Coordinates of C-alpha atoms and ligand atoms in Angstrom, one line a residue:
Chain A
M392 CA 28.6 -0.3 -4.6
T393 CA 27.8 -1.5 -1.1
Q394 CA 24.5 -2.9 -0.1
L395 CA 24.4 -3.8 3.6
A396 CA 21.8 -6.4 4.6
L397 CA 20.8 -9.1 7.0
V398 CA 20.7 -12.8 6.2
I399 CA 18.3 -14.6 8.4
D400 CA 18.7 -18.4 8.8
L401 CA 15.3 -19.9 9.4
N402 CA 17.0 -23.2 10.0
V403 CA 18.6 -21.9 13.1
C404 CA 16.2 -19.3 14.5
V405 CA 14.5 -20.6 17.6
G406 CA 12.0 -17.8 18.0
C407 CA 13.4 -16.4 21.3
H408 CA 12.7 -12.8 20.4
A409 CA 16.2 -11.7 21.6
C410 CA 16.6 -9.7 18.4
V411 CA 13.2 -8.0 19.0
T412 CA 14.1 -6.8 22.5
S413 CA 17.6 -5.8 21.7
C414 CA 16.4 -3.9 18.7
K415 CA 13.9 -2.0 20.7
E416 CA 16.3 -1.4 23.6
W417 CA 19.0 0.0 21.3
N418 CA 16.7 2.1 19.1
T419 CA 14.4 3.4 21.7
S420 CA 17.4 4.8 23.6
G421 CA 19.0 6.3 20.5
T422 CA 19.4 9.9 19.5
A423 CA 16.6 9.5 17.0
G424 CA 14.0 9.4 19.8
S425 CA 12.0 6.8 21.5
M426 CA 9.7 4.2 20.0
S427 CA 6.5 4.8 21.8
D428 CA 4.3 2.1 23.4
D429 CA 0.8 1.9 24.7
N430 CA -0.1 -0.3 27.7
P431 CA 3.4 -1.8 27.7
Y432 CA 2.6 -3.7 31.0
G433 CA -1.2 -3.8 30.8
Q434 CA -3.7 -5.6 28.7
D435 CA -3.3 -5.6 24.9
P436 CA 0.1 -4.0 24.8
T437 CA 0.9 -2.3 21.5
G438 CA 3.8 -0.3 20.2
T439 CA 6.3 0.6 17.6
F440 CA 8.8 -2.1 16.6
F441 CA 11.4 -2.3 13.8
N442 CA 11.6 -6.0 14.0
R443 CA 9.1 -8.7 14.9
V444 CA 9.3 -12.4 15.1
Q445 CA 6.3 -14.3 13.8
T446 CA 5.6 -18.0 14.0
F447 CA 4.1 -20.2 11.3
E448 CA 3.2 -23.9 11.4
V449 CA 3.8 -25.8 8.2
G450 CA 2.1 -29.0 7.4
T451 CA -0.6 -31.1 9.0
Y452 CA -0.3 -32.8 12.4
P453 CA 1.7 -35.0 13.1
N454 CA 3.9 -33.9 10.2
T455 CA 4.2 -30.3 11.3
E456 CA 7.1 -28.0 11.5
T457 CA 7.3 -24.7 13.4
V458 CA 9.0 -21.9 11.5
H459 CA 10.0 -18.8 13.4
F460 CA 10.2 -15.9 11.0
P461 CA 11.9 -12.6 12.0
K462 CA 10.7 -9.8 9.8
S463 CA 12.0 -6.2 9.5
C464 CA 12.6 -3.8 6.7
L465 CA 14.4 -5.7 3.9
H466 CA 16.3 -2.6 2.6
C467 CA 15.0 -3.4 -0.9
E468 CA 17.4 -2.5 -3.8
D469 CA 14.4 -1.1 -5.7
P470 CA 12.3 0.1 -2.7
P471 CA 8.7 1.0 -3.7
C472 CA 8.4 3.0 -0.5
V473 CA 10.9 5.6 -1.4
P474 CA 9.6 7.2 -4.7
V475 CA 6.1 7.6 -3.3
C476 CA 7.2 9.8 -0.3
P477 CA 6.1 13.3 -1.1
T478 CA 8.6 15.0 1.2
G479 CA 11.8 13.0 0.5
A480 CA 11.8 11.9 4.1
S481 CA 12.2 8.3 2.9
Y482 CA 15.4 7.8 1.1
K483 CA 17.9 5.1 0.2
R484 CA 21.5 5.9 0.9
A485 CA 23.8 5.6 -2.1
E486 CA 26.8 4.7 -0.1
D487 CA 25.5 1.6 1.7
G488 CA 22.0 0.9 0.4
I489 CA 20.3 1.5 3.8
V490 CA 16.7 2.8 3.5
L491 CA 16.1 5.4 6.1
V492 CA 13.4 7.9 7.2
D493 CA 14.3 11.4 8.1
Y494 CA 12.1 11.9 11.2
D495 CA 12.4 15.7 10.9
K496 CA 11.0 15.8 7.4
C497 CA 8.3 13.1 7.7
I498 CA 4.8 14.5 7.7
G499 CA 3.3 11.1 8.9
C500 CA 1.1 10.7 5.8
K501 CA 1.6 6.9 5.9
Y502 CA 1.8 6.6 2.2
C503 CA 5.1 4.8 2.3
S504 CA 3.7 2.1 4.5
W505 CA 1.0 1.5 1.9
A506 CA 3.7 1.2 -0.7
C507 CA 5.7 -1.4 1.2
P508 CA 4.4 -4.9 0.4
Y509 CA 6.1 -6.4 3.5
G510 CA 4.4 -4.3 6.2
A511 CA 7.9 -3.3 7.4
R512 CA 7.1 0.3 8.3
E513 CA 5.1 1.3 11.4
I514 CA 4.0 4.7 12.3
D515 CA 4.9 5.9 15.8
E516 CA 1.4 6.6 17.2
H517 CA 2.8 9.3 19.5
L518 CA 5.6 10.9 17.7
K519 CA 3.5 10.7 14.5
V520 CA 6.4 9.8 12.1
M521 CA 7.1 6.7 10.1
K522 CA 9.6 4.3 11.6
K523 CA 11.4 1.3 10.4
C524 CA 14.6 -0.7 10.7
T525 CA 17.8 1.5 10.2
L526 CA 20.2 -1.5 10.2
C527 CA 21.5 0.3 13.4
V528 CA 23.1 2.9 11.2
D529 CA 24.1 4.7 14.4
R530 CA 26.1 1.6 15.6
I531 CA 27.7 0.1 12.6
Y532 CA 29.9 3.1 11.8
D533 CA 30.6 4.1 15.4
T534 CA 34.4 4.0 15.8
A535 CA 34.0 4.3 19.5
L536 CA 32.8 0.8 19.6
P537 CA 35.2 -2.2 19.2
E538 CA 35.3 -3.5 15.7
T539 CA 33.4 -6.7 16.5
E540 CA 30.5 -4.7 18.0
R541 CA 29.9 -2.6 14.9
K542 CA 26.9 -4.7 13.9
P543 CA 23.2 -4.3 14.3
A544 CA 21.9 -4.9 17.8
C545 CA 19.8 -7.8 16.7
V546 CA 22.8 -9.6 15.1
L547 CA 24.8 -9.3 18.3
A548 CA 21.9 -10.5 20.5
C549 CA 21.0 -13.6 18.5
P550 CA 22.0 -16.5 20.7
T551 CA 22.0 -19.0 17.8
S552 CA 23.7 -16.8 15.2
A553 CA 20.7 -17.0 13.0
R554 CA 21.4 -13.4 11.8
L555 CA 24.3 -12.5 9.6
F556 CA 25.2 -9.0 8.6
G557 CA 27.2 -7.8 5.7
D558 CA 27.5 -6.5 2.2
V559 CA 25.5 -8.6 -0.2
H560 CA 27.2 -7.0 -3.2
D561 CA 30.6 -8.3 -2.2
P562 CA 30.7 -11.9 -3.6
E563 CA 33.1 -13.0 -0.9
S564 CA 31.4 -11.6 2.1
Q565 CA 30.0 -13.9 4.7
V566 CA 26.4 -13.1 3.7
S567 CA 27.0 -13.6 0.0
V568 CA 28.6 -17.0 0.6
A569 CA 25.7 -18.0 2.9
I570 CA 23.1 -17.0 0.3
R571 CA 25.0 -18.7 -2.5
E572 CA 25.8 -21.9 -0.7
N573 CA 22.7 -22.4 1.4
G574 CA 19.9 -21.4 -1.0
G575 CA 19.2 -17.9 0.3
Y576 CA 16.0 -16.4 -1.1
Q577 CA 14.0 -13.1 -1.2
L578 CA 10.5 -12.5 0.1
L579 CA 7.6 -11.8 -2.3
P580 CA 9.9 -11.8 -5.4
E581 CA 6.9 -11.3 -7.6
W582 CA 6.9 -7.5 -7.0
G583 CA 10.4 -6.9 -8.2
T584 CA 11.5 -5.0 -5.1
N585 CA 14.7 -7.0 -5.0
P586 CA 15.0 -7.1 -1.2
A587 CA 18.6 -6.9 0.1
N588 CA 17.8 -9.0 3.1
H589 CA 17.7 -12.7 2.4
Y590 CA 16.4 -15.8 4.2
L591 CA 18.0 -19.1 4.4
P592 CA 15.5 -22.0 4.2
R593 CA 15.0 -24.8 6.6
R594 CA 17.4 -27.5 5.8
K595 CA 17.4 -31.2 6.9
T596 CA 20.7 -32.9 7.2
R597 CA 20.2 -36.2 5.5
I598 CA 22.7 -38.8 4.2
T599 CA 21.6 -41.4 1.7
I600 CA 22.9 -44.9 2.6
H601 CA 22.3 -47.8 0.3
E602 CA 21.9 -51.4 1.4
D603 CA 25.1 -52.5 -0.1
E604 CA 26.9 -49.8 1.9
L605 CA 25.8 -51.3 5.1
E606 CA 26.6 -54.9 4.1
R607 CA 29.7 -55.4 1.9
V608 CA 29.0 -57.7 -0.9
D609 CA 32.5 -59.0 -1.1
N610 CA 33.1 -59.2 2.7
P611 CA 35.7 -62.0 3.2
L612 CA 34.2 -62.9 6.5
K613 CA 30.9 -63.5 4.9
K614 CA 32.5 -65.7 2.3
E615 CA 33.7 -68.0 5.1
R616 CA 30.4 -67.9 6.8
R617 CA 28.8 -69.1 3.7
Q618 CA 30.6 -72.4 3.8
P619 CA 28.0 -75.2 3.9
R620 CA 27.5 -76.7 7.2
P621 CA 28.1 -80.5 7.3
G622 CA 24.9 -82.5 8.0
F623 CA 24.5 -84.5 11.2
D624 CA 25.3 -87.7 9.5
E625 CA 28.3 -86.4 7.8
P626 CA 31.7 -86.2 9.4
T627 CA 32.7 -82.7 10.6
L628 CA 35.9 -81.2 9.3
D629 CA 37.6 -82.2 12.5
D630 CA 36.6 -85.8 12.1
V631 CA 37.9 -85.8 8.6
T632 CA 41.2 -84.2 9.4
S633 CA 42.1 -85.8 12.8
W634 CA 43.3 -89.1 11.8
Chain B
M572 CA -7.2 -1.3 3.9
H573 CA -8.7 0.7 6.7
P574 CA -10.7 3.5 5.2
A575 CA -9.7 6.8 6.8
F576 CA -12.4 9.4 6.9
S577 CA -10.0 12.2 6.2
V578 CA -9.1 10.7 2.9
I579 CA -12.7 9.8 2.1
F580 CA -13.8 13.4 2.6
L581 CA -10.7 14.8 0.8
T582 CA -11.3 12.8 -2.3
T583 CA -15.1 13.2 -2.5
L584 CA -15.1 16.9 -1.6
I585 CA -12.5 17.9 -4.1
G586 CA -14.3 15.7 -6.7
V587 CA -17.4 17.8 -6.2
G588 CA -15.4 21.0 -6.5
Q589 CA -13.6 19.9 -9.7
G590 CA -16.8 18.6 -11.1
L591 CA -18.7 21.8 -10.4
F592 CA -16.1 23.9 -12.0
L593 CA -16.1 21.6 -15.1
A594 CA -19.8 22.0 -15.2
L595 CA -19.7 25.8 -15.0
F596 CA -17.1 26.0 -17.7
T597 CA -18.9 23.6 -19.9
G598 CA -22.0 25.8 -19.6
H599 CA -19.8 28.8 -20.3
L600 CA -18.2 27.3 -23.4
Y601 CA -21.6 26.1 -24.7
S602 CA -23.1 29.5 -24.3
V603 CA -20.1 31.0 -26.2
I604 CA -20.7 28.8 -29.1
K605 CA -24.4 29.5 -28.6
V606 CA -25.6 25.9 -28.1
V607 CA -27.2 26.9 -24.8
P608 CA -28.6 30.3 -23.9
M609 CA -26.3 32.7 -22.0
S610 CA -27.2 32.7 -18.4
A611 CA -29.2 35.8 -17.5
D612 CA -26.8 36.9 -14.9
P613 CA -23.4 35.3 -15.7
Q614 CA -21.7 37.4 -13.1
T615 CA -23.5 35.8 -10.2
F616 CA -23.9 32.4 -11.8
Y617 CA -20.2 31.8 -12.7
G618 CA -18.8 34.0 -9.9
L619 CA -20.8 32.5 -7.1
G620 CA -20.6 29.0 -8.7
S621 CA -16.8 29.3 -8.6
L622 CA -17.0 30.3 -5.0
V623 CA -19.1 27.2 -4.1
A624 CA -16.6 25.0 -5.9
L625 CA -13.9 26.7 -4.0
V626 CA -15.6 26.0 -0.7
F627 CA -15.8 22.3 -1.6
L628 CA -12.1 22.2 -2.5
G629 CA -11.2 24.1 0.7
G630 CA -13.2 21.6 2.7
G631 CA -11.3 18.7 1.1
L632 CA -8.0 20.4 1.7
F633 CA -9.0 20.9 5.3
A634 CA -10.0 17.3 5.7
S635 CA -6.6 16.2 4.3
F636 CA -4.8 17.8 7.2
F637 CA -6.4 15.4 9.6
H638 CA -4.7 12.6 7.7
L639 CA -1.2 13.9 8.5
G640 CA 0.8 13.2 11.7
H641 CA 2.6 16.5 11.3
P642 CA 0.3 18.9 9.4
E643 CA 2.6 21.8 10.3
R644 CA 5.1 20.2 7.9
A645 CA 2.7 19.8 5.1
W646 CA 4.5 22.3 2.9
R647 CA 7.4 19.8 2.6
S648 CA 5.2 17.5 0.7
A649 CA 5.6 19.5 -2.5
A650 CA 9.2 18.4 -2.7
R651 CA 9.1 15.1 -4.6
W652 CA 6.8 15.9 -7.5
R653 CA 9.2 14.1 -9.8
T654 CA 8.4 10.7 -8.3
S655 CA 5.4 10.9 -6.0
W656 CA 1.8 11.3 -7.2
L657 CA 0.9 12.5 -3.7
S658 CA 3.4 15.3 -4.1
R659 CA 1.9 16.2 -7.5
E660 CA -1.5 16.3 -6.0
V661 CA -0.3 18.6 -3.3
I662 CA 0.9 21.0 -6.0
V663 CA -2.0 20.7 -8.4
L664 CA -4.7 21.1 -5.8
P665 CA -3.8 24.6 -4.6
G666 CA -2.8 25.5 -8.2
F667 CA -6.3 24.6 -9.4
M668 CA -7.8 26.5 -6.5
G669 CA -5.9 29.5 -7.5
M670 CA -6.9 29.3 -11.1
L671 CA -10.5 28.7 -10.1
T672 CA -10.3 31.8 -7.9
L673 CA -9.1 33.8 -10.8
Y674 CA -11.8 32.5 -13.0
G675 CA -14.4 33.4 -10.4
L676 CA -13.0 36.9 -10.0
V677 CA -12.9 37.5 -13.8
Q678 CA -16.5 36.4 -14.0
Y679 CA -17.7 38.2 -11.0
T680 CA -16.0 41.6 -11.7
A681 CA -16.8 41.2 -15.4
W682 CA -13.3 42.5 -16.1
N683 CA -13.0 40.4 -19.1
P684 CA -10.9 41.8 -21.9
V685 CA -11.2 40.2 -25.3
L686 CA -7.9 38.7 -26.2
T687 CA -8.4 37.4 -29.7
N688 CA -11.0 36.2 -32.2
L689 CA -11.1 32.7 -33.5
G690 CA -13.5 33.2 -36.3
P691 CA -16.9 33.9 -34.8
I692 CA -15.7 32.8 -31.3
I693 CA -14.5 35.6 -29.1
V694 CA -11.7 34.5 -26.9
D695 CA -11.7 36.5 -23.7
L696 CA -9.7 36.3 -20.5
S697 CA -12.3 34.2 -18.7
M698 CA -12.0 31.6 -21.5
V699 CA -8.2 31.4 -21.3
V700 CA -8.3 31.1 -17.5
G701 CA -11.1 28.6 -17.7
V702 CA -9.2 26.4 -20.2
L703 CA -6.2 26.4 -17.9
A704 CA -8.3 25.6 -14.9
T705 CA -10.0 22.7 -16.8
I706 CA -6.6 21.2 -17.6
M707 CA -5.7 21.5 -13.9
A708 CA -9.0 20.0 -12.8
F709 CA -8.4 16.9 -15.0
A710 CA -4.7 16.8 -13.8
L711 CA -6.0 16.8 -10.2
F712 CA -8.3 13.8 -10.9
L713 CA -5.3 12.1 -12.4
C714 CA -3.0 12.8 -9.5
T715 CA -5.6 11.8 -6.9
A716 CA -6.4 8.5 -8.6
M717 CA -2.8 7.7 -9.4
I718 CA -1.9 7.9 -5.7
Y719 CA -3.8 4.7 -5.4
A720 CA -3.5 3.2 -8.9
C721 CA 0.3 3.4 -8.9
I722 CA 0.8 0.9 -6.1
K723 CA 1.1 -2.2 -8.2
F724 CA 0.7 -4.8 -5.5
L725 CA -2.6 -3.3 -4.3
Q726 CA -4.2 -5.1 -7.2
E727 CA -7.7 -3.8 -6.7
W728 CA -6.4 -0.3 -7.3
A729 CA -3.7 -0.8 -9.8
S730 CA -5.9 -0.3 -12.9
P731 CA -6.8 2.5 -15.3
L732 CA -10.4 2.1 -14.1
T733 CA -9.4 3.8 -10.8
V734 CA -8.5 7.0 -12.7
V735 CA -11.7 6.7 -14.9
N736 CA -13.9 6.2 -11.8
Y737 CA -12.4 9.0 -9.8
T738 CA -12.9 11.4 -12.8
L739 CA -16.4 10.3 -13.7
L740 CA -17.7 10.1 -10.1
G741 CA -16.3 13.5 -9.2
T742 CA -17.6 15.0 -12.4
A743 CA -21.0 13.4 -11.9
S744 CA -21.4 14.8 -8.4
G745 CA -20.3 18.3 -9.7
F746 CA -22.8 18.3 -12.5
T747 CA -25.6 17.2 -10.1
L748 CA -24.7 20.1 -7.9
A749 CA -24.5 22.4 -10.9
T750 CA -28.0 21.4 -11.8
A751 CA -29.3 22.4 -8.4
F752 CA -27.3 25.6 -8.5
A753 CA -28.7 26.4 -11.9
A754 CA -32.2 25.9 -10.6
M755 CA -31.5 28.7 -8.2
Y756 CA -29.5 31.2 -10.3
A757 CA -29.9 30.2 -14.0
P758 CA -33.1 28.3 -14.6
E759 CA -32.6 28.4 -18.3
L760 CA -29.5 26.1 -17.9
V761 CA -31.2 23.5 -15.6
R762 CA -32.1 21.2 -18.5
F763 CA -28.6 21.4 -19.9
Y764 CA -26.9 20.5 -16.6
G765 CA -29.5 17.9 -15.6
I766 CA -29.1 15.9 -18.8
W767 CA -25.3 16.0 -18.6
A768 CA -25.5 15.0 -14.9
I769 CA -27.6 12.0 -15.9
I770 CA -25.4 11.0 -18.8
I771 CA -22.2 11.2 -16.7
T772 CA -23.8 9.4 -13.7
I773 CA -24.9 6.5 -15.9
T774 CA -21.5 6.3 -17.6
A775 CA -19.9 6.2 -14.2
L776 CA -22.3 3.4 -13.2
F777 CA -20.9 1.3 -16.1
T778 CA -17.2 2.0 -15.3
R779 CA -17.7 1.5 -11.6
I780 CA -19.4 -1.9 -12.2
A781 CA -16.6 -2.8 -14.6
S782 CA -14.2 -2.2 -11.7
L783 CA -16.4 -4.2 -9.3
I784 CA -16.4 -7.1 -11.7
R785 CA -12.6 -6.8 -12.3
N786 CA -12.0 -6.8 -8.5
S787 CA -14.2 -9.8 -7.8
R788 CA -12.2 -11.8 -10.3
I789 CA -8.8 -10.7 -9.1
K790 CA -6.3 -13.4 -8.5
H791 CA -3.8 -12.2 -6.0
K792 CA -0.2 -12.7 -7.0
S793 CA 1.2 -13.0 -3.5
T794 CA 0.6 -16.0 -1.3
L795 CA 1.6 -16.9 2.2
Q796 CA 4.1 -19.3 0.5
S797 CA 5.8 -16.5 -1.4
A798 CA 5.6 -14.2 1.6
I799 CA 7.7 -16.4 3.9
G800 CA 9.3 -18.6 1.2
V801 CA 8.1 -22.0 2.4
R802 CA 6.8 -24.3 -0.2
H803 CA 4.0 -26.2 1.4
P804 CA 0.3 -25.9 0.6
K805 CA -0.6 -25.7 4.3
V806 CA 1.0 -22.9 6.3
V807 CA -0.8 -21.5 9.3
Q808 CA 0.2 -18.5 11.3
K809 CA 0.5 -19.0 15.0
A810 CA 1.9 -15.7 16.2
Q811 CA 2.3 -12.3 14.5
G812 CA 4.9 -10.7 16.8
S813 CA 2.5 -8.6 18.9
M814 CA -0.2 -9.2 21.4
G815 CA -2.4 -6.2 21.4
G816 CA -2.1 -5.6 17.6
S817 CA 0.2 -3.2 15.8
F818 CA 0.1 -0.5 13.2
N819 CA 0.0 -3.3 10.7
T820 CA -3.2 -4.8 12.1
R821 CA -4.9 -1.4 12.4
E822 CA -4.0 0.3 9.2
F823 CA -4.5 -2.5 6.7
F824 CA -7.7 -4.2 7.8
H825 CA -11.2 -2.7 7.7
G826 CA -12.2 -4.8 10.6
K827 CA -15.8 -5.3 9.4
S828 CA -17.6 -8.4 8.3
A829 CA -18.0 -9.5 4.8
D830 CA -21.8 -8.8 5.1
F831 CA -21.1 -5.2 6.2
L832 CA -18.9 -4.7 3.2
K833 CA -21.5 -6.1 0.9
S834 CA -24.2 -3.9 2.2
I835 CA -22.0 -0.8 1.8
K836 CA -21.5 -1.9 -1.8
W837 CA -25.3 -2.0 -2.4
I838 CA -25.9 1.2 -0.5
F839 CA -23.5 3.1 -2.8
L840 CA -24.7 1.4 -5.9
V841 CA -28.2 2.6 -5.1
L842 CA -27.4 6.1 -3.7
V843 CA -24.9 7.2 -6.2
F844 CA -26.6 6.1 -9.4
P845 CA -30.4 5.4 -9.7
V846 CA -31.7 7.6 -6.9
P847 CA -30.0 10.8 -8.0
V848 CA -30.9 10.1 -11.7
L849 CA -34.5 9.7 -10.8
M850 CA -34.6 12.7 -8.6
I851 CA -32.9 14.8 -11.3
M852 CA -35.5 13.7 -13.8
M853 CA -38.2 14.7 -11.3
G854 CA -36.5 18.0 -10.6
L855 CA -36.0 18.7 -14.3
S856 CA -39.7 18.7 -15.0
S857 CA -40.4 21.3 -12.4
A858 CA -36.9 22.9 -12.0
A859 CA -37.4 22.4 -8.3
F860 CA -34.3 23.6 -6.4
A861 CA -35.0 21.5 -3.3
T862 CA -35.4 18.2 -5.2
L863 CA -32.2 18.8 -7.1
L864 CA -30.3 19.7 -4.0
V865 CA -31.5 16.6 -2.2
A866 CA -30.4 14.6 -5.3
F867 CA -27.0 16.0 -4.9
A868 CA -26.9 15.4 -1.1
I869 CA -27.9 11.7 -1.6
Q870 CA -25.4 11.2 -4.3
Y871 CA -22.7 12.7 -2.1
V872 CA -23.6 10.4 0.8
G873 CA -23.5 7.6 -1.7
L874 CA -20.0 8.7 -2.8
L875 CA -18.8 8.6 0.8
A876 CA -20.0 5.0 0.9
E877 CA -18.4 4.4 -2.5
R878 CA -15.0 5.7 -1.3
W879 CA -15.2 3.7 2.0
F880 CA -15.8 0.6 -0.1
F881 CA -13.0 1.5 -2.5
F882 CA -10.5 1.5 0.4
A883 CA -12.0 -1.4 2.3
Q884 CA -11.9 -3.6 -0.7
A885 CA -8.2 -3.3 -1.3
N886 CA -6.3 -6.2 0.0
H887 CA -2.7 -5.4 0.9
P888 CA -0.1 -8.2 0.6
Q889 CA 1.3 -7.3 4.0
N890 CA -1.9 -8.8 5.4
L891 CA -0.4 -12.2 4.6
Y892 CA 1.9 -11.7 7.5
Y893 CA -0.9 -10.8 9.8
Q894 CA -3.4 -13.6 9.6
T895 CA -4.2 -14.3 13.2
I896 CA -6.2 -11.2 13.8
Ligands
SF4_325 S1 11.0 -3.7 3.1 FE1 9.4 -2.2 2.8 S2 10.1 -0.4 3.9 FE2 11.9 -1.7 3.6 S3 12.9 -1.0 1.7 FE3 11.5 -2.6 1.1 S4 9.6 -1.6 0.6 FE4 10.8 -0.1 1.8
SF4_326 S1 4.8 8.9 6.2 FE1 6.7 10.2 6.2 S2 8.2 8.9 5.2 FE2 6.3 8.0 4.8 S3 5.6 8.8 2.8 FE3 4.7 10.2 4.4 S4 6.3 11.8 4.7 FE4 7.3 10.1 3.6

């Protein structure tokens, strides 16, 4: 069984919001209808987004670290948002594990957004239906696109390649290897939602060097240097030998 | 959570409707087994009473439509009754209303054929319909409350107390209304209803306080650390991915001060429990319709505050991602 997902590398994300804008651009122009905004160019702009980048500061000054944290629907393997939907508008696809909303069936009761612990679902205030990340389901299977472009818009837009896309059930896929080898983790694991999307933690590249690795104990040069120096009243080696 | 008035009215109004029917049918049963006198004019009392209950249920149903983005598609919401408590409620509510209509009609037209005899008890059509409607009334309390209690990470709601409180508070308000109604149409039953209303209201006080105590001691399982997966005791949010707020900041925060919340709590604790109990006691001695009706009105207003508080108090884990409000 396939479970498509994103793996987001917090070590690499620079918080540029390229994924946010490309997501909005692709999905607001799609066949599924626009993602409406209020005051987009005025004061207090607000609107519907599938993906948001948040910023957190970890630690106390001066030992702080800024973590940029992109957040979208995690396509949970056991999604609590799906069974609560009274209409069946929210569903999880068996073939690739993508969680979707059928905008033609949704009655806009918002119950699914209450049942998502991550706040990944947002109601479209004008179209009055629930919206969320689709993993660009209208892109990734589009055979009219070249093979390399059949990925979610956010993944293609990311300038630092902080976003990986693939099948987390295939142990040899790029995403599975990244999760396995770089300590990939899930968000809010305590609720048993088993999110398909994973995050890679911040990683510091450190090498441990011991004193004796910097200075060789058995350095032959050092052995010579350690020769005792003759005192001022003693003959030097030259004096001794040049006779 | 942000309390939505559509849902507050829905849950309180149908609670009154269900409670009033339960009260009517309790009176009916008691009079069959001759514990209380038969009302002088059962046709009007039970028939009209069912109509009043129906009006409350209809009001609740009407309010619920304001909660939907697409009310014209509401019929679709009956589809997923296998998994969704909301869907179950959508089925049980009209079902109960239908059964209640039938009960009211059987009583009002007095077309009430005797079906069988259980010893000295005569089982007629109105009793069978009433028992079915009673089952549906309780099922409806269960569905309504489970909509909230089944979301396990909304820890304030995820408790059997939610179901108990919805049932008891709805029933209490229904019995209070029945007391007032009896003062008008069946004075001989006022005492019976009044005493039950007091007993249920006081029981509800204990269970509601139990849930208040439980919620004040809740330890939330999710933390900002588990939300973003960074192990450090000090994590501060600096940006939440929107400037003018988003659905997430509007839907999941009540936006009121802690003091406001606290005052609502005290308002409902006073208006739902002691005031109506005292007024029912006063009304009982004189069977005064006006006093009893005011008792019901005050209790209902208190229940609006109670429901507001119920929603506002729930703390959604998604709020961890939206801290710089
Ligand atoms: S992240 Fe939320 S909306 Fe997405 S599948 Fe999980 S529970 Fe559902
Ligand atoms: S808002 Fe739409 S998708 Fe969500 S539970 Fe209601 S009907 Fe289902």
